[in-house]
């Protein structure tokens, strides 16, 4: 095995070597905090409510801490038809996709340890026929991390033998490039299960029994459960003359004879607890410490929904987990209603097993799982984000924005002020909430949960902006349900971008808590403006919980938007760096657009216009996938200005908006051209990078790295003009200048670039309009 066999792509090296020591010390300090009575008071009402709502027939919930199982309870019924059967703690469940992480992932990693598989080897090395239809670049790591680009499944509408399913997989074409953003796929793990068979000489079920389950004492876990287990198995759907019991629910796994790398495993809560303890204890019967550490290391860039080897990284279990980076712990869910969470920081593991598809294929285990995990996390102490920082500099850089700078008097955001005033502004109201993951209070709790529990407040609906409620999605977003609160989520970046009358029906007010970027073409201000117009038409109040302008609210830079260019990426004539908080923008927009809406802004306390975000004492929670740090956000109004013109701006890299490139750029030449302009506060160096997403995904891009020397001196829209002018002059055939007009917003500035006007002269031409704007905005400012 190579020394770096388990190192992820993207350079995230050695995260958990330090993490293990940190976790062990934290776990030791935290040991014994949970007790059965306390957990029962938290968990039992949740499970009983989900049963009463007919989301599940019953469930088994197990919580362990260290070597002890602290809580193990069965609720409701194992079966409802043809006759009721009570749920028992030793019930055997169809684990569905938990198969991927309990059987397939450890089997593959054991074979890597033995030198029979290599993570970064092409799959075709072990299964030559797999290379067909453009799959020759897919590696074992890509399969484990769901970055293979393969579709979720295969067409099995006709009866098929296992060999027919494998032949269909060989004939599949990827739907995305290998190594790109994660696409969750059962096919990935079916292929991995086949690799286990090919290189070990054992089918996956036999391999799992010999090498995994028996050594760990997991005697109730396996594929194709024996007849002796049938009375204890929780049935899934009705199957002809009776319930499906002991026969895998997943249709694709069933076509493979019930043994697949994606599904087919059956097991109990106690067996999953044994597995979780083996992970936390670095049990050599399971995997080596290096292999176990690899389960926690993200394999994807922060802009993507993170994936490790097999698992999904999660924030650790802590009262402030909503304000923590989304890695450190791991989890996985199963379609039938199952789930497993393992947190090395607290030493806690949670098993939630239900057969929500019984008896008719319906049910919904999402609220059950989300609410239990939230209840357990909320009962634990807050976890400082710095504990998650690893030894690797790149990983430390990812965690750093979540670690607030120590300041004498941290800023109190609108939600904290509202809480301090006992929610007086919302008392007696039925409200909706427009927010995303950036909407948390000082304790790290989601606004959604705070308002849902606020006395005298009835929270009835949620609204999400671009990038969705979790702020990690790209492209059009549909409506959804927030699994934790159970509230409907109305997307304002899907079929509708303006709230409809039906969406606002029955609401007294819509509360808005979003972290804006301070940039005109960032769409959250437009979404707020659309909401204000729709609310005015329906007589609904708008209440903005204010947050900082991250780029200093005393800085105004860039051209104003041409009046005729109003649209979603610029709805009001503002400069690119507009120097407003979102609450101040709402006040300005209501007055200047003459919107007859009842508006209330809950101002921050302790905020001053001269503060950068990291001077506020607040953690940076990325408000969208690529604004992963304050540096990315600072460069966004300059580098982001040109991204429509067939260049990569580092989306899908560790440093979005800090690089600019394309295959056709001469990086050294461009760096020299930009350096000659002597822009304040910034310099440039030639670089090469390979983005995962955006233009030229998977291609090597040549270009420049933008290095900030003095953030107080930099004029980022001027940087954008310099980039555009240089690229237009050096590469006029490739750099399509007209395509930057949407973000630039000024035809005169575009024409000046095309005419060869020096960037400094273009920037100077903005002065008068900026001065007039400063006079316009003065009446609407809330902070000194």
PDB file of N, CA and C in Angstrom, residues 74-120:
ATOM      1  N   UNK A  74     -37.375   0.377  21.917  1.00  0.00           N
ATOM      2  CA  UNK A  74     -38.236   0.051  20.780  1.00  0.00           C
ATOM      3  C   UNK A  74     -39.568   0.764  20.960  1.00  0.00           C
ATOM      4  N   UNK A  75     -40.115   1.223  19.854  1.00  0.00           N
ATOM      5  CA  UNK A  75     -41.376   1.970  19.873  1.00  0.00           C
ATOM      6  C   UNK A  75     -42.319   1.417  18.813  1.00  0.00           C
ATOM      7  N   UNK A  76     -43.595   1.431  19.108  1.00  0.00           N
ATOM      8  CA  UNK A  76     -44.603   1.137  18.101  1.00  0.00           C
ATOM      9  C   UNK A  76     -44.617  -0.308  17.661  1.00  0.00           C
ATOM     10  N   UNK A  77     -44.930  -0.483  16.386  1.00  0.00           N
ATOM     11  CA  UNK A  77     -45.159  -1.811  15.832  1.00  0.00           C
ATOM     12  C   UNK A  77     -44.091  -2.172  14.804  1.00  0.00           C
ATOM     13  N   UNK A  78     -43.699  -3.422  14.838  1.00  0.00           N
ATOM     14  CA  UNK A  78     -42.818  -3.952  13.797  1.00  0.00           C
ATOM     15  C   UNK A  78     -43.610  -4.189  12.514  1.00  0.00           C
ATOM     16  N   UNK A  79     -44.820  -4.641  12.669  1.00  0.00           N
ATOM     17  CA  UNK A  79     -45.710  -4.901  11.528  1.00  0.00           C
ATOM     18  C   UNK A  79     -47.103  -4.411  11.869  1.00  0.00           C
ATOM     19  N   UNK A  80     -47.798  -3.935  10.866  1.00  0.00           N
ATOM     20  CA  UNK A  80     -49.185  -3.495  11.026  1.00  0.00           C
ATOM     21  C   UNK A  80     -50.161  -4.469  10.397  1.00  0.00           C
ATOM     22  N   UNK A  81     -49.746  -5.116   9.313  1.00  0.00           N
ATOM     23  CA  UNK A  81     -50.586  -6.078   8.598  1.00  0.00           C
ATOM     24  C   UNK A  81     -49.751  -7.314   8.286  1.00  0.00           C
ATOM     25  N   UNK A  82     -50.356  -8.474   8.189  1.00  0.00           N
ATOM     26  CA  UNK A  82     -51.791  -8.741   8.351  1.00  0.00           C
ATOM     27  C   UNK A  82     -52.255  -8.682   9.788  1.00  0.00           C
ATOM     28  N   UNK A  83     -51.329  -8.684  10.752  1.00  0.00           N
ATOM     29  CA  UNK A  83     -51.679  -8.555  12.163  1.00  0.00           C
ATOM     30  C   UNK A  83     -50.610  -7.726  12.844  1.00  0.00           C
ATOM     31  N   UNK A  84     -50.971  -6.945  13.839  1.00  0.00           N
ATOM     32  CA  UNK A  84     -49.970  -6.133  14.530  1.00  0.00           C
ATOM     33  C   UNK A  84     -48.916  -6.987  15.231  1.00  0.00           C
ATOM     34  N   UNK A  85     -47.673  -6.524  15.168  1.00  0.00           N
ATOM     35  CA  UNK A  85     -46.569  -7.147  15.898  1.00  0.00           C
ATOM     36  C   UNK A  85     -45.803  -6.042  16.596  1.00  0.00           C
ATOM     37  N   UNK A  86     -45.576  -6.141  17.880  1.00  0.00           N
ATOM     38  CA  UNK A  86     -44.847  -5.079  18.574  1.00  0.00           C
ATOM     39  C   UNK A  86     -43.383  -5.022  18.141  1.00  0.00           C
ATOM     40  N   UNK A  87     -42.849  -3.817  18.069  1.00  0.00           N
ATOM     41  CA  UNK A  87     -41.432  -3.628  17.789  1.00  0.00           C
ATOM     42  C   UNK A  87     -40.620  -4.091  18.991  1.00  0.00           C
ATOM     43  N   UNK A  88     -39.494  -4.730  18.750  1.00  0.00           N
ATOM     44  CA  UNK A  88     -38.586  -5.152  19.806  1.00  0.00           C
ATOM     45  C   UNK A  88     -37.186  -4.647  19.498  1.00  0.00           C
ATOM     46  N   UNK A  89     -36.353  -4.529  20.538  1.00  0.00           N
ATOM     47  CA  UNK A  89     -35.022  -3.961  20.324  1.00  0.00           C
ATOM     48  C   UNK A  89     -34.147  -4.868  19.475  1.00  0.00           C
ATOM     49  N   UNK A  90     -34.492  -6.162  19.389  1.00  0.00           N
ATOM     50  CA  UNK A  90     -33.687  -7.073  18.564  1.00  0.00           C
ATOM     51  C   UNK A  90     -34.287  -7.282  17.177  1.00  0.00           C
ATOM     52  N   UNK A  91     -35.189  -6.382  16.772  1.00  0.00           N
ATOM     53  CA  UNK A  91     -35.771  -6.475  15.438  1.00  0.00           C
ATOM     54  C   UNK A  91     -34.673  -6.349  14.384  1.00  0.00           C
ATOM     55  N   UNK A  92     -34.781  -7.179  13.346  1.00  0.00           N
ATOM     56  CA  UNK A  92     -33.847  -7.163  12.223  1.00  0.00           C
ATOM     57  C   UNK A  92     -34.465  -6.311  11.108  1.00  0.00           C
ATOM     58  N   UNK A  93     -33.713  -5.328  10.630  1.00  0.00           N
ATOM     59  CA  UNK A  93     -34.218  -4.396   9.623  1.00  0.00           C
ATOM     60  C   UNK A  93     -33.498  -4.573   8.290  1.00  0.00           C
ATOM     61  N   UNK A  94     -34.234  -4.303   7.225  1.00  0.00           N
ATOM     62  CA  UNK A  94     -33.623  -4.115   5.913  1.00  0.00           C
ATOM     63  C   UNK A  94     -32.877  -2.785   5.980  1.00  0.00           C
ATOM     64  N   UNK A  95     -31.552  -2.839   6.003  1.00  0.00           N
ATOM     65  CA  UNK A  95     -30.746  -1.641   6.234  1.00  0.00           C
ATOM     66  C   UNK A  95     -30.610  -0.760   5.004  1.00  0.00           C
ATOM     67  N   UNK A  96     -31.044  -1.262   3.850  1.00  0.00           N
ATOM     68  CA  UNK A  96     -31.030  -0.477   2.605  1.00  0.00           C
ATOM     69  C   UNK A  96     -29.616   0.078   2.344  1.00  0.00           C
ATOM     70  N   UNK A  97     -29.486   1.392   2.138  1.00  0.00           N
ATOM     71  CA  UNK A  97     -28.193   1.951   1.720  1.00  0.00           C
ATOM     72  C   UNK A  97     -27.138   1.966   2.816  1.00  0.00           C
ATOM     73  N   UNK A  98     -27.480   1.618   4.044  1.00  0.00           N
ATOM     74  CA  UNK A  98     -26.421   1.416   5.038  1.00  0.00           C
ATOM     75  C   UNK A  98     -25.493   0.286   4.611  1.00  0.00           C
ATOM     76  N   UNK A  99     -25.968  -0.562   3.706  1.00  0.00           N
ATOM     77  CA  UNK A  99     -25.114  -1.591   3.114  1.00  0.00           C
ATOM     78  C   UNK A  99     -23.833  -0.986   2.563  1.00  0.00           C
ATOM     79  N   UNK A 100     -23.945   0.204   1.972  1.00  0.00           N
ATOM     80  CA  UNK A 100     -22.796   0.846   1.327  1.00  0.00           C
ATOM     81  C   UNK A 100     -21.653   1.073   2.306  1.00  0.00           C
ATOM     82  N   UNK A 101     -21.987   1.441   3.555  1.00  0.00           N
ATOM     83  CA  UNK A 101     -20.933   1.824   4.498  1.00  0.00           C
ATOM     84  C   UNK A 101     -20.638   0.748   5.532  1.00  0.00           C
ATOM     85  N   UNK A 102     -21.562  -0.189   5.757  1.00  0.00           N
ATOM     86  CA  UNK A 102     -21.332  -1.240   6.749  1.00  0.00           C
ATOM     87  C   UNK A 102     -20.670  -2.455   6.111  1.00  0.00           C
ATOM     88  N   UNK A 103     -20.971  -2.713   4.842  1.00  0.00           N
ATOM     89  CA  UNK A 103     -20.405  -3.877   4.154  1.00  0.00           C
ATOM     90  C   UNK A 103     -19.409  -3.469   3.078  1.00  0.00           C
ATOM     91  N   UNK A 104     -19.838  -2.676   2.109  1.00  0.00           N
ATOM     92  CA  UNK A 104     -19.039  -2.466   0.905  1.00  0.00           C
ATOM     93  C   UNK A 104     -17.806  -1.609   1.151  1.00  0.00           C
ATOM     94  N   UNK A 105     -17.988  -0.463   1.809  1.00  0.00           N
ATOM     95  CA  UNK A 105     -16.831   0.420   2.035  1.00  0.00           C
ATOM     96  C   UNK A 105     -15.736  -0.272   2.845  1.00  0.00           C
ATOM     97  N   UNK A 106     -16.043  -0.885   4.000  1.00  0.00           N
ATOM     98  CA  UNK A 106     -14.944  -1.539   4.724  1.00  0.00           C
ATOM     99  C   UNK A 106     -14.350  -2.722   3.972  1.00  0.00           C
ATOM    100  N   UNK A 107     -15.158  -3.444   3.185  1.00  0.00           N
ATOM    101  CA  UNK A 107     -14.608  -4.545   2.390  1.00  0.00           C
ATOM    102  C   UNK A 107     -13.596  -4.019   1.383  1.00  0.00           C
ATOM    103  N   UNK A 108     -13.935  -2.934   0.704  1.00  0.00           N
ATOM    104  CA  UNK A 108     -13.022  -2.353  -0.282  1.00  0.00           C
ATOM    105  C   UNK A 108     -11.747  -1.877   0.399  1.00  0.00           C
ATOM    106  N   UNK A 109     -11.878  -1.202   1.534  1.00  0.00           N
ATOM    107  CA  UNK A 109     -10.688  -0.682   2.203  1.00  0.00           C
ATOM    108  C   UNK A 109      -9.824  -1.799   2.779  1.00  0.00           C
ATOM    109  N   UNK A 110     -10.420  -2.888   3.210  1.00  0.00           N
ATOM    110  CA  UNK A 110      -9.617  -4.036   3.625  1.00  0.00           C
ATOM    111  C   UNK A 110      -8.792  -4.569   2.452  1.00  0.00           C
ATOM    112  N   UNK A 111      -9.407  -4.608   1.290  1.00  0.00           N
ATOM    113  CA  UNK A 111      -8.689  -5.098   0.109  1.00  0.00           C
ATOM    114  C   UNK A 111      -7.606  -4.120  -0.322  1.00  0.00           C
ATOM    115  N   UNK A 112      -7.821  -2.835  -0.087  1.00  0.00           N
ATOM    116  CA  UNK A 112      -6.759  -1.862  -0.322  1.00  0.00           C
ATOM    117  C   UNK A 112      -5.602  -2.111   0.632  1.00  0.00           C
ATOM    118  N   UNK A 113      -5.932  -2.352   1.896  1.00  0.00           N
ATOM    119  CA  UNK A 113      -4.881  -2.634   2.876  1.00  0.00           C
ATOM    120  C   UNK A 113      -4.048  -3.865   2.495  1.00  0.00           C
ATOM    121  N   UNK A 114      -4.712  -4.822   1.880  1.00  0.00           N
ATOM    122  CA  UNK A 114      -4.018  -6.061   1.495  1.00  0.00           C
ATOM    123  C   UNK A 114      -3.295  -5.917   0.151  1.00  0.00           C
ATOM    124  N   UNK A 115      -3.400  -4.766  -0.475  1.00  0.00           N
ATOM    125  CA  UNK A 115      -2.726  -4.538  -1.742  1.00  0.00           C
ATOM    126  C   UNK A 115      -3.443  -5.125  -2.941  1.00  0.00           C
ATOM    127  N   UNK A 116      -4.681  -5.568  -2.762  1.00  0.00           N
ATOM    128  CA  UNK A 116      -5.436  -6.157  -3.866  1.00  0.00           C
ATOM    129  C   UNK A 116      -6.216  -5.117  -4.667  1.00  0.00           C
ATOM    130  N   UNK A 117      -6.459  -3.960  -4.066  1.00  0.00           N
ATOM    131  CA  UNK A 117      -7.088  -2.835  -4.756  1.00  0.00           C
ATOM    132  C   UNK A 117      -6.266  -1.585  -4.477  1.00  0.00           C
ATOM    133  N   UNK A 118      -6.338  -0.632  -5.387  1.00  0.00           N
ATOM    134  CA  UNK A 118      -5.699   0.671  -5.213  1.00  0.00           C
ATOM    135  C   UNK A 118      -6.763   1.734  -5.447  1.00  0.00           C
ATOM    136  N   UNK A 119      -6.878   2.655  -4.505  1.00  0.00           N
ATOM    137  CA  UNK A 119      -7.966   3.627  -4.588  1.00  0.00           C
ATOM    138  C   UNK A 119      -7.927   4.456  -5.858  1.00  0.00           C
ATOM    139  N   UNK A 120      -6.761   4.852  -6.289  1.00  0.00           N
ATOM    140  CA  UNK A 120      -6.679   5.735  -7.451  1.00  0.00           C
ATOM    141  C   UNK A 120      -6.400   4.991  -8.756  1.00  0.00           C
TER     142      UNK A 120
END
